[in-house]
């Protein structure tokens, strides 16, 4: 029996899969179908009726979004059913629907933040009447409180329920729903409770009218005033596709763009709303500490002070790279300090154990972010993807909800928005996983995945945990030809790229814990703010970063650098995909790009680097002509090609694994980096989240 179905749409014969909706079939034929409630990533609701088409022989127009092609019947003579998307009949039906939708909608377009990007405006122009025939009083609905991110004007709502379906199906927190019926129907939250999902801001994009808009962005700008720049996000290690909208020298908002392989069309709330932190607490001029106080200075004086600090013996100089470091800065810094004989370099400030053996596949997410949709069993070890990679967690939920994915967790028992088998909290569960029921699930799976997080690797036995996880993946068949089901889930955008350029201790060099543990005369911090700096003692600290955070507070010399929205920079995401940000605004004040700072410093210290431009630096990353390096192409994730390297590397001896519980590497989702900690919006979200987690006496 054929899996396709033939239709005649507007006089054109087409053949489409039976699972297609009639709307999809019509669009396949080139027809334009208006809609409000329909969204290809959500379940079908059929609420708005704007997508009406004529099916010849049907007693009335039908909603094309809710009609499956395979359920349609042929004509009596056996010919393909006739469907019309144009004509007076269809136009009159849609005009009627639009008139109903506009009955209670307020005429406040001039003050609506959705203006210029409003589906209702666009379709009202195509299908609306010149004036309203409705003479009764319009209905007014009280605005709802949805937290500090989503602004509500619910009188504008047309009950499309996109927001309801998103939070239930994608975000996995059923906190929005519809109450009442008919004229009194309205969308609301549960008892006026704030949304708790890390993806709540996506309802703003989904809302086709101005009922849900961005509260931080409210009344800041109009869409036609903004410069729109495609870029990538660095708030986690996914590298989600984003669009940075800027006005003048400031970022006004950040929106998602579509990348099916990474983020689909969603971004986390931190990625979306962190933009106000880009302008606050900025380091916009060099500083040097004089008589215990940081004072502004010139670049020349700052470089001379840095030169004096770097005159210390090479074995007394330590360099640590932070979470947001771009590849160009990591490369330039590493080249400079290696030329100076410095071997104490590290890009793992939390102390994780990976990246020193030169096998890239042992520290990236080989099965890829998209690959979880192909997997049928997933074991998470020491990771909470809901806060470490919120959008990927939604993809896991998608595979669990609509597919057959079974999930097991070794680590903290937290709400991941989907069901899972909790095997234990620490190393003892990993050591004994072979005796668990979930081991059989992994063993029987066609494409099992084993994913390790930094919560399991940032400890003394991290290397043993990594080896044991790889051995487990090999034992259950997760590493095979055509499938590389073992990977590491990172939470820092700059980690994989820094590892790729070799920003790890050189021969005889010390790692982060030893560098920051005392004994160094000079310590260089490249955007490092999330570690304990109290043991540095009298060491001279050179801080290269964009924001006045913990590292800058301890610094003796500050060299200000640009943020990810202010430069064209290379990053490698957790799956090893090479991506680039794009400059949307100019760097603040006298801030410079990170690589340019070290190029200028290299000349001052007499170790001039062999490249003068970013293009020349990237050429050195790609290697000589014809050489295939990880930086040779953009947008490519190795995926299954990593299986052979994983098989060849072996896991070796797992060593002794402590029974201690794996601790979460992220304590507060909203305050993970200097940019987020500078944001008023993120501070408000963090405060609210903390309050929600605090039990009250009645509980």
XYZ file of C-alpha atoms in Angstrom:
699
model
C 0.000 0.000 0.000
C 1.320 3.394 -0.990
C 2.440 5.849 1.696
C 1.541 8.806 -0.517
C -1.728 10.449 -1.467
C -2.731 12.360 -4.596
C -4.572 15.668 -4.469
C -5.592 18.380 -6.869
C -4.872 21.755 -5.317
C -5.930 24.850 -7.252
C -5.884 22.810 -10.450
C -2.440 21.330 -9.787
C -1.982 17.589 -9.252
C 0.461 16.761 -6.456
C 1.422 13.677 -4.457
C 2.417 14.024 -0.800
C 3.026 11.666 2.158
C -0.159 10.551 3.902
C 0.956 11.962 7.234
C 0.975 15.506 5.819
C -1.687 17.926 6.919
C -3.724 19.542 4.194
C -1.995 22.821 5.045
C 1.391 21.259 4.339
C 0.084 19.803 1.104
C -1.241 23.184 0.011
C 2.064 24.841 0.773
C 3.830 22.061 -1.112
C 1.722 23.112 -4.089
C 2.830 26.727 -3.661
C -0.316 28.071 -1.983
C -0.100 30.579 0.867
C -2.187 29.575 3.861
C -2.750 32.118 6.648
C -2.646 30.809 10.210
C -2.389 31.867 13.842
C -2.693 28.778 15.999
C -0.731 26.366 13.828
C 2.990 25.911 14.461
C 5.016 23.122 12.924
C 6.777 22.260 16.208
C 3.603 22.114 18.299
C 0.562 19.868 18.331
C -2.415 20.840 16.185
C -5.130 22.821 17.958
C -7.352 24.082 15.126
C -8.409 27.086 17.193
C -8.177 30.097 14.969
C -9.813 28.695 11.764
C -7.853 31.160 9.675
C -6.479 28.384 7.492
C -9.872 27.504 5.958
C -9.834 26.004 2.477
C -12.514 24.554 0.205
C -12.683 20.809 -0.251
C -15.005 20.163 -3.156
C -17.932 18.141 -1.893
C -17.537 19.080 1.771
C -20.523 20.893 3.300
C -18.393 23.743 4.662
C -14.831 25.106 4.577
C -12.351 22.952 6.492
C -9.408 23.862 8.684
C -6.428 22.714 6.657
C -4.127 22.470 9.706
C -6.302 19.803 11.361
C -7.055 17.698 8.282
C -4.648 14.839 7.639
C -4.218 14.076 3.956
C -4.369 10.336 4.546
C -7.881 10.678 5.999
C -9.288 12.394 2.903
C -11.426 10.444 0.468
C -11.080 10.490 -3.307
C -13.861 11.754 -5.546
C -16.670 9.352 -6.503
C -14.997 8.619 -9.792
C -11.784 7.721 -7.956
C -9.943 10.868 -8.971
C -7.901 12.932 -6.556
C -9.936 15.201 -4.245
C -10.139 18.810 -5.346
C -9.019 21.508 -2.941
C -9.168 25.246 -3.530
C -7.190 27.764 -1.493
C -8.380 30.791 -3.482
C -11.625 32.201 -4.779
C -14.626 34.034 -3.388
C -15.762 31.094 -1.243
C -12.453 30.812 0.609
C -11.943 34.566 0.791
C -15.394 35.081 2.318
C -14.743 32.351 4.921
C -11.426 33.866 5.971
C -12.887 37.364 6.023
C -15.521 36.124 8.436
C -12.951 34.506 10.700
C -10.842 37.650 10.731
C -13.869 39.757 11.625
C -14.560 37.510 14.615
C -10.930 37.643 15.727
C -10.945 41.433 15.660
C -14.209 41.858 17.583
C -12.478 42.224 20.944
C -8.964 43.091 19.796
C -8.038 46.642 20.868
C -7.013 49.271 18.358
C -3.689 49.984 20.082
C -1.241 49.132 17.326
C 0.641 52.463 17.678
C 1.730 51.594 21.228
C 2.095 47.828 20.830
C 5.597 46.342 20.896
C 4.458 43.753 18.386
C 3.841 46.487 15.827
C 5.769 45.871 12.643
C 6.168 42.172 13.472
C 2.518 41.275 14.038
C 0.887 38.425 12.148
C -2.537 39.849 12.994
C -1.660 43.178 11.391
C -0.437 41.470 8.243
C -3.415 39.180 7.869
C -5.920 41.898 8.771
C -4.598 43.823 5.796
C -5.191 40.802 3.549
C -8.479 39.523 4.957
C -9.907 42.260 7.177
C -12.759 44.665 6.502
C -12.268 48.385 6.179
C -14.326 48.949 9.332
C -15.943 46.980 12.118
C -19.637 46.076 12.186
C -19.425 45.223 15.882
C -21.312 47.857 17.882
C -21.329 46.262 21.352
C -18.750 46.941 24.042
C -15.439 45.188 23.569
C -14.412 42.642 26.158
C -11.532 43.566 28.440
C -9.339 40.986 30.183
C -7.090 41.594 33.170
C -3.384 41.341 32.458
C -1.671 38.324 33.992
C 1.576 38.203 35.941
C 4.047 35.848 34.236
C 7.252 36.981 35.919
C 9.968 39.524 35.067
C 10.428 38.432 31.449
C 7.021 38.211 29.772
C 4.758 41.249 29.601
C 1.060 40.546 29.162
C -1.767 42.567 27.630
C -4.345 39.820 27.493
C -7.120 41.849 25.893
C -5.116 41.401 22.679
C -5.156 37.604 23.022
C -6.962 35.633 20.294
C -6.758 32.286 22.181
C -4.518 30.580 19.645
C -3.020 28.569 22.587
C 0.471 28.495 21.114
C 1.882 29.533 24.500
C -0.142 26.850 26.291
C 1.098 24.120 23.991
C 4.699 25.320 24.106
C 5.052 25.260 27.878
C 3.314 21.886 28.086
C 5.000 20.128 25.167
C 8.398 21.762 24.701
C 9.266 23.377 28.027
C 7.591 20.655 30.067
C 6.133 22.954 32.741
C 2.357 23.137 32.569
C 2.050 26.647 33.966
C -0.132 28.311 31.312
C -3.643 27.225 30.465
C -7.045 28.378 29.259
C -9.977 28.918 31.589
C -13.653 29.468 30.796
C -15.291 29.053 27.384
C -16.590 31.077 24.499
C -16.679 34.817 25.055
C -15.135 34.426 28.514
C -12.183 32.260 27.513
C -8.807 33.606 28.562
C -5.204 32.461 28.876
C -3.743 32.604 32.358
C -1.024 31.221 34.592
C -1.542 29.021 37.598
C -2.630 31.279 40.479
C -0.769 34.260 39.003
C 2.474 32.349 39.418
C 5.645 33.346 37.603
C 6.829 31.079 34.800
C 9.660 28.858 36.031
C 10.894 27.407 32.755
C 14.343 28.341 31.443
C 12.685 28.623 28.010
C 9.737 30.847 28.930
C 10.808 33.727 26.676
C 10.042 31.667 23.580
C 6.324 32.270 24.107
C 7.022 35.882 23.067
C 8.145 34.749 19.620
C 5.281 32.284 19.360
C 2.558 34.807 20.177
C 1.162 35.992 16.819
C -0.348 39.125 18.360
C 0.864 41.524 21.053
C -0.599 39.647 24.023
C 2.826 38.389 25.157
C 5.789 40.681 24.641
C 9.225 41.166 26.149
C 9.029 43.031 29.450
C 12.704 44.198 29.501
C 12.438 45.384 25.885
C 9.101 47.187 26.341
C 8.942 50.573 24.596
C 12.688 50.605 23.884
C 12.603 50.592 20.099
C 10.651 49.754 16.971
C 11.779 46.841 14.793
C 12.439 49.033 11.770
C 14.893 51.133 13.813
C 17.144 48.194 14.622
C 20.227 46.799 12.894
C 19.837 43.053 12.719
C 22.966 40.879 12.914
C 23.046 37.091 12.745
C 25.382 35.581 15.321
C 25.689 32.768 17.863
C 25.018 32.610 21.585
C 27.742 32.046 24.200
C 25.673 31.739 27.386
C 26.134 27.970 27.240
C 28.141 25.573 25.106
C 25.452 24.879 22.495
C 26.179 27.797 20.170
C 22.532 28.557 19.436
C 21.800 30.672 16.377
C 20.694 34.151 17.430
C 19.939 37.556 15.960
C 21.342 40.586 17.756
C 19.234 43.715 17.250
C 21.105 46.927 17.953
C 20.330 50.623 17.930
C 23.171 53.122 18.020
C 25.943 51.630 20.150
C 23.667 49.470 22.296
C 22.123 46.020 21.975
C 18.345 46.316 22.264
C 17.331 42.655 22.180
C 18.436 39.159 21.237
C 16.164 36.800 19.292
C 16.565 33.189 18.136
C 17.268 32.154 14.580
C 16.645 28.732 13.154
C 19.376 26.097 13.183
C 17.801 22.659 13.023
C 21.000 20.908 14.077
C 21.613 23.003 17.195
C 18.702 24.927 18.707
C 15.846 24.418 16.238
C 14.240 27.838 16.769
C 14.426 28.166 20.583
C 16.853 29.892 22.937
C 17.088 29.969 26.708
C 15.927 32.926 28.778
C 19.508 33.715 29.720
C 20.526 33.886 26.063
C 17.532 36.084 25.215
C 17.487 38.552 28.106
C 21.156 38.921 29.079
C 21.598 41.853 26.703
C 21.258 44.556 29.364
C 24.334 43.075 31.057
C 26.414 43.848 27.947
C 26.466 47.556 28.821
C 26.650 47.434 32.634
C 29.780 47.092 34.781
C 31.949 47.260 31.657
C 35.690 47.586 31.648
C 36.128 50.247 28.993
C 39.656 51.482 29.752
C 42.897 49.914 31.061
C 43.567 50.033 34.816
C 46.694 49.702 36.932
C 46.702 49.303 40.716
C 48.505 52.198 42.401
C 48.787 52.339 46.196
C 46.185 49.620 46.509
C 43.664 51.310 44.229
C 42.860 50.657 40.581
C 43.277 53.827 38.530
C 42.522 54.357 34.816
C 45.556 54.510 32.570
C 46.615 54.352 28.929
C 47.220 51.208 26.957
C 50.925 52.015 26.754
C 51.290 52.321 30.519
C 49.193 49.189 31.084
C 51.415 47.194 28.698
C 54.569 48.442 30.435
C 53.123 47.373 33.787
C 52.224 43.978 32.279
C 55.759 43.683 30.867
C 57.204 44.242 34.330
C 54.871 41.638 35.830
C 55.773 39.121 33.112
C 59.485 39.551 33.785
C 59.095 36.864 36.460
C 60.627 33.417 35.786
C 58.561 31.399 33.304
C 57.842 28.677 35.866
C 56.402 31.357 38.183
C 53.867 32.584 35.619
C 50.455 30.945 35.331
C 47.712 31.573 32.755
C 44.091 30.494 33.170
C 41.410 30.926 30.474
C 37.778 31.474 31.444
C 34.444 30.195 30.186
C 33.781 32.804 27.490
C 37.186 32.942 25.814
C 37.072 32.949 22.037
C 39.410 30.782 19.957
C 41.400 33.739 18.573
C 42.237 35.042 22.036
C 43.131 31.553 23.284
C 45.422 31.001 20.298
C 47.196 34.368 20.579
C 47.642 34.072 24.358
C 48.950 30.516 24.096
C 51.383 31.408 21.316
C 52.735 34.342 23.337
C 53.209 32.503 26.598
C 54.711 29.438 24.938
C 57.187 31.776 23.224
C 58.038 33.097 26.702
C 58.583 29.564 27.964
C 55.441 29.475 30.114
C 54.025 25.958 30.517
C 51.521 26.715 33.309
C 48.453 27.207 31.113
C 44.961 25.834 31.574
C 41.462 26.444 30.200
C 39.625 24.274 32.751
C 39.110 26.621 35.700
C 36.707 24.219 37.421
C 39.379 21.497 37.411
C 37.847 19.032 34.954
C 39.929 16.158 33.645
C 39.902 16.053 29.860
C 41.752 17.357 26.862
C 45.321 16.452 27.760
C 45.621 13.273 25.680
C 45.072 14.972 22.328
C 41.999 12.897 21.443
C 39.305 15.418 20.573
C 36.529 12.850 20.604
C 37.049 12.284 24.334
C 35.933 15.823 25.219
C 33.169 16.649 22.716
C 29.548 15.519 22.402
C 30.110 13.030 19.599
C 26.475 11.931 19.073
C 25.656 15.643 18.462
C 22.827 17.680 19.904
C 20.464 16.571 17.166
C 21.565 12.961 17.536
C 19.489 12.458 20.685
C 16.451 12.273 18.396
C 17.969 9.148 16.824
C 18.888 7.565 20.164
C 16.596 5.166 21.982
C 18.421 5.146 25.341
C 20.339 7.920 27.102
C 22.414 7.796 30.286
C 23.276 11.176 31.847
C 26.238 11.107 34.239
C 26.848 14.096 36.502
C 24.928 16.574 34.384
C 21.691 18.523 34.589
C 20.962 19.519 30.989
C 17.981 21.625 32.063
C 20.361 24.294 33.412
C 23.551 23.410 31.523
C 21.960 23.256 28.053
C 18.290 24.185 28.404
C 17.436 24.008 24.710
C 19.048 20.589 24.367
C 17.039 19.431 27.356
C 13.907 20.390 25.406
C 15.144 18.224 22.533
C 15.651 15.311 24.944
C 12.088 15.851 26.163
C 10.899 15.926 22.549
C 12.513 12.552 21.874
C 11.107 11.160 25.129
C 7.617 12.545 24.493
C 7.162 11.729 20.825
C 9.720 8.955 20.387
C 10.801 5.982 22.415
C 13.755 7.475 24.287
C 14.449 6.005 27.724
C 16.564 8.130 30.060
C 18.746 7.147 33.008
C 20.477 9.564 35.387
C 23.475 9.206 37.690
C 23.659 12.393 39.730
C 21.286 14.716 41.509
C 17.608 13.819 41.342
C 16.184 16.966 39.744
C 13.169 17.851 37.625
C 14.318 17.434 34.030
C 10.727 17.809 32.672
C 10.661 14.135 31.608
C 10.673 10.777 33.352
C 13.949 8.973 33.981
C 15.419 6.070 35.911
C 17.533 7.402 38.784
C 20.449 4.998 39.223
C 22.187 6.846 42.061
C 23.901 10.102 42.915
C 27.620 9.405 42.722
C 30.568 7.342 41.675
C 29.330 4.175 43.337
C 26.307 4.128 41.001
C 28.612 4.502 37.997
C 30.903 1.743 39.229
C 27.921 -0.599 39.713
C 25.872 0.436 36.691
C 26.367 -2.994 35.082
C 24.176 -4.533 37.779
C 21.284 -2.089 37.220
C 18.176 -2.633 35.132
C 19.071 0.359 32.982
C 22.248 -1.357 31.834
C 20.063 -3.866 30.021
C 18.094 -0.985 28.486
C 21.341 0.467 27.144
C 22.527 -2.937 25.992
C 19.316 -3.654 24.086
C 19.133 -0.203 22.531
C 19.960 0.201 18.854
C 21.578 3.594 19.429
C 22.471 4.146 23.076
C 24.027 7.391 24.330
C 26.270 7.969 27.339
C 26.779 11.648 28.192
C 29.085 12.912 30.936
C 28.871 16.387 32.428
C 31.347 18.567 34.261
C 29.645 17.704 37.534
C 31.267 14.286 37.215
C 34.588 15.439 35.805
C 35.465 18.405 38.040
C 36.766 16.292 40.893
C 39.927 14.465 41.899
C 38.768 11.229 40.269
C 37.529 12.999 37.136
C 39.859 11.097 34.819
C 38.726 7.781 36.294
C 35.078 8.809 35.829
C 35.734 9.760 32.211
C 37.496 6.458 31.534
C 34.728 4.465 33.220
C 32.036 6.276 31.219
C 33.838 5.565 27.955
C 34.287 1.930 28.935
C 30.571 1.730 29.705
C 29.743 3.235 26.311
C 31.911 0.625 24.622
C 30.403 -2.199 26.681
C 26.812 -1.331 25.695
C 27.625 -0.776 22.024
C 27.309 3.007 22.066
C 30.540 3.270 20.052
C 30.176 1.466 16.767
C 30.506 2.025 13.044
C 28.056 4.748 12.061
C 27.298 5.787 15.639
C 29.445 7.535 18.244
C 27.202 7.507 21.287
C 29.687 8.810 23.867
C 30.203 12.474 24.632
C 30.863 15.235 27.137
C 28.272 17.953 27.691
C 30.012 21.249 28.368
C 28.442 24.310 29.912
C 31.010 26.930 28.844
C 31.102 28.351 25.323
C 34.867 28.769 25.201
C 35.921 25.396 26.574
C 36.065 23.181 23.485
C 37.719 25.846 21.335
C 40.431 26.462 23.937
C 41.045 22.722 24.201
C 41.257 22.525 20.418
C 44.146 25.020 20.353
C 45.896 23.100 23.131
C 45.306 25.479 26.054
C 46.276 22.854 28.621
C 49.394 22.523 30.778
C 52.547 22.125 28.714
C 55.394 19.789 29.545
C 55.836 19.946 33.297
C 53.204 22.666 33.543
C 50.670 23.149 36.314
C 46.877 23.015 36.065
C 44.393 25.560 37.406
C 44.308 24.321 41.004
C 48.085 24.595 41.339
C 48.250 27.935 39.519
C 45.661 29.501 41.797
C 46.823 27.649 44.894
C 49.757 30.012 45.553
C 53.433 30.017 44.651
C 53.097 32.026 41.424
C 54.611 35.458 41.024
C 52.344 36.455 38.136
C 48.923 35.078 37.221
C 47.121 35.989 34.004
C 43.342 35.562 34.102
C 41.527 35.520 30.768
C 37.976 36.296 31.858
C 38.217 34.008 34.902
C 35.690 35.024 37.568
C 34.079 31.824 38.840
C 36.993 30.459 40.890
C 38.473 31.107 44.332
C 41.292 33.656 44.044
C 41.964 34.009 47.763
C 45.137 31.878 47.723
C 47.037 34.025 45.195
C 48.728 35.944 47.975
C 51.061 38.658 46.725
C 51.094 37.464 43.116
C 50.665 40.093 40.412
C 47.373 39.500 38.611
C 46.767 40.569 35.019
C 43.096 40.399 34.120
C 41.899 40.393 30.520
C 38.122 40.632 30.392
C 35.060 42.679 29.607
C 33.293 43.129 32.958
C 34.168 44.274 36.436
C 33.652 40.998 38.256
C 35.646 38.929 40.755
C 38.740 38.665 38.558
C 38.880 42.401 37.931
C 38.451 43.108 41.652
C 41.594 41.070 42.427
C 43.591 42.344 39.447
C 46.627 44.583 39.560
C 46.462 45.263 35.821
C 43.260 45.248 33.772
C 43.266 45.000 29.980
C 39.665 45.514 28.752
C 38.393 43.369 25.905
C 35.284 43.165 23.747
C 32.273 40.907 24.311
C 30.771 38.389 21.872
C 28.425 40.994 20.360
C 31.341 43.342 19.642
C 33.623 41.167 17.534
C 33.852 38.542 14.849
C 35.090 35.577 16.844
C 35.356 31.810 16.548
C 33.862 29.353 19.024
C 33.575 25.565 19.076
C 30.380 24.281 20.658
C 30.025 21.192 22.835
C 29.629 18.906 19.797
C 32.813 20.285 18.199
C 31.016 22.480 15.657
C 33.085 25.520 14.636
C 30.954 28.682 14.607
C 31.460 32.431 14.513
C 29.927 35.422 16.216
C 29.397 38.606 14.214
C 30.076 42.156 15.398
C 26.771 43.932 16.042
C 28.104 46.991 17.909
C 31.486 48.564 18.474
C 33.526 47.641 21.583
C 32.880 49.886 24.583
C 35.346 52.710 25.154
C 38.938 51.609 24.626
C 38.219 47.881 24.819
C 39.918 45.732 22.175
C 39.477 42.248 20.823
C 41.296 39.667 22.913
C 43.715 38.493 20.224
C 44.666 42.107 19.414
C 45.576 42.708 23.072
C 48.043 39.826 23.065
C 49.417 40.769 19.655
C 50.224 44.248 20.981
C 51.570 42.848 24.265
C 53.812 40.410 22.396
C 55.572 43.312 20.708
C 56.098 45.075 24.045
C 57.666 41.997 25.675
C 59.852 41.280 22.628
C 58.056 38.108 21.460
C 56.147 39.496 18.484
C 53.485 37.134 17.200
C 53.606 36.258 13.476
C 50.161 37.636 12.569
C 48.866 41.198 12.363
C 45.221 40.605 11.473
C 42.418 38.349 12.600
C 42.360 36.805 9.124
C 46.039 35.889 9.386
C 45.458 34.388 12.831
C 42.573 32.273 11.540
C 44.732 31.161 8.638
C 47.294 29.884 11.142
C 44.479 28.032 12.931
C 43.475 26.345 9.698
C 47.079 25.367 9.065
C 49.026 25.282 5.814
C 47.145 25.102 2.562
C 45.514 21.745 2.139
C 45.868 20.725 5.788
C 42.623 19.487 7.310
C 42.306 20.824 10.876
C 39.236 21.202 13.100
C 39.153 24.879 12.117
C 39.141 24.234 8.384
C 35.368 24.560 8.038
C 32.411 26.221 9.750
C 29.161 24.703 10.926
C 30.225 21.074 10.778
C 29.897 18.664 13.708
C 32.051 15.496 13.449
C 29.238 13.259 14.685
C 29.561 9.556 13.888
C 33.024 10.023 12.378
C 34.341 10.141 15.937
C 33.588 6.462 16.547
C 36.890 5.247 15.121
C 38.889 7.635 17.310
C 36.968 6.560 20.409
C 37.552 2.899 19.591
C 41.243 3.479 18.933
C 41.787 5.572 22.066
C 40.339 2.931 24.361
C 39.396 3.729 27.893
C 42.362 2.251 29.692
C 42.143 1.628 33.401
C 39.257 3.327 35.057
C 41.166 3.793 38.285
C 39.491 4.322 41.615
C 36.201 6.199 41.596
C 35.016 7.910 44.768
C 31.524 7.068 45.966
C 30.857 10.767 46.630
C 27.838 12.286 44.936
C 28.342 14.248 41.734
C 27.815 17.948 42.429
C 26.091 20.280 40.003
C 28.565 22.646 38.310
C 25.888 25.363 38.024
C 24.272 26.609 41.217
C 22.292 29.438 39.650
C 21.176 29.180 36.033
C 20.813 32.946 35.653
C 24.209 34.045 37.076
C 26.810 31.831 35.434
C 29.159 34.419 33.903
C 30.186 38.093 34.253
C 27.740 39.292 31.588
C 24.811 37.566 33.286
C 25.856 38.838 36.715
C 25.896 42.386 35.340
C 22.325 42.069 34.069
C 19.486 43.540 36.138
C 17.040 41.193 34.439
C 19.074 38.107 35.308
C 19.437 39.340 38.892
C 15.655 39.654 39.163
C 15.151 36.178 37.697
C 17.705 34.733 40.091
C 16.082 36.392 43.073
C 12.670 35.124 42.062
C 13.988 31.620 41.440
C 15.622 31.545 44.853
C 12.397 32.714 46.504
C 10.417 29.995 44.730
C 12.878 27.360 45.960
C 12.621 28.494 49.571
C 10.016 26.459 51.470
C 7.513 28.317 53.617
C 6.235 27.284 57.026
C 3.001 25.887 55.594
C 4.993 23.427 53.506
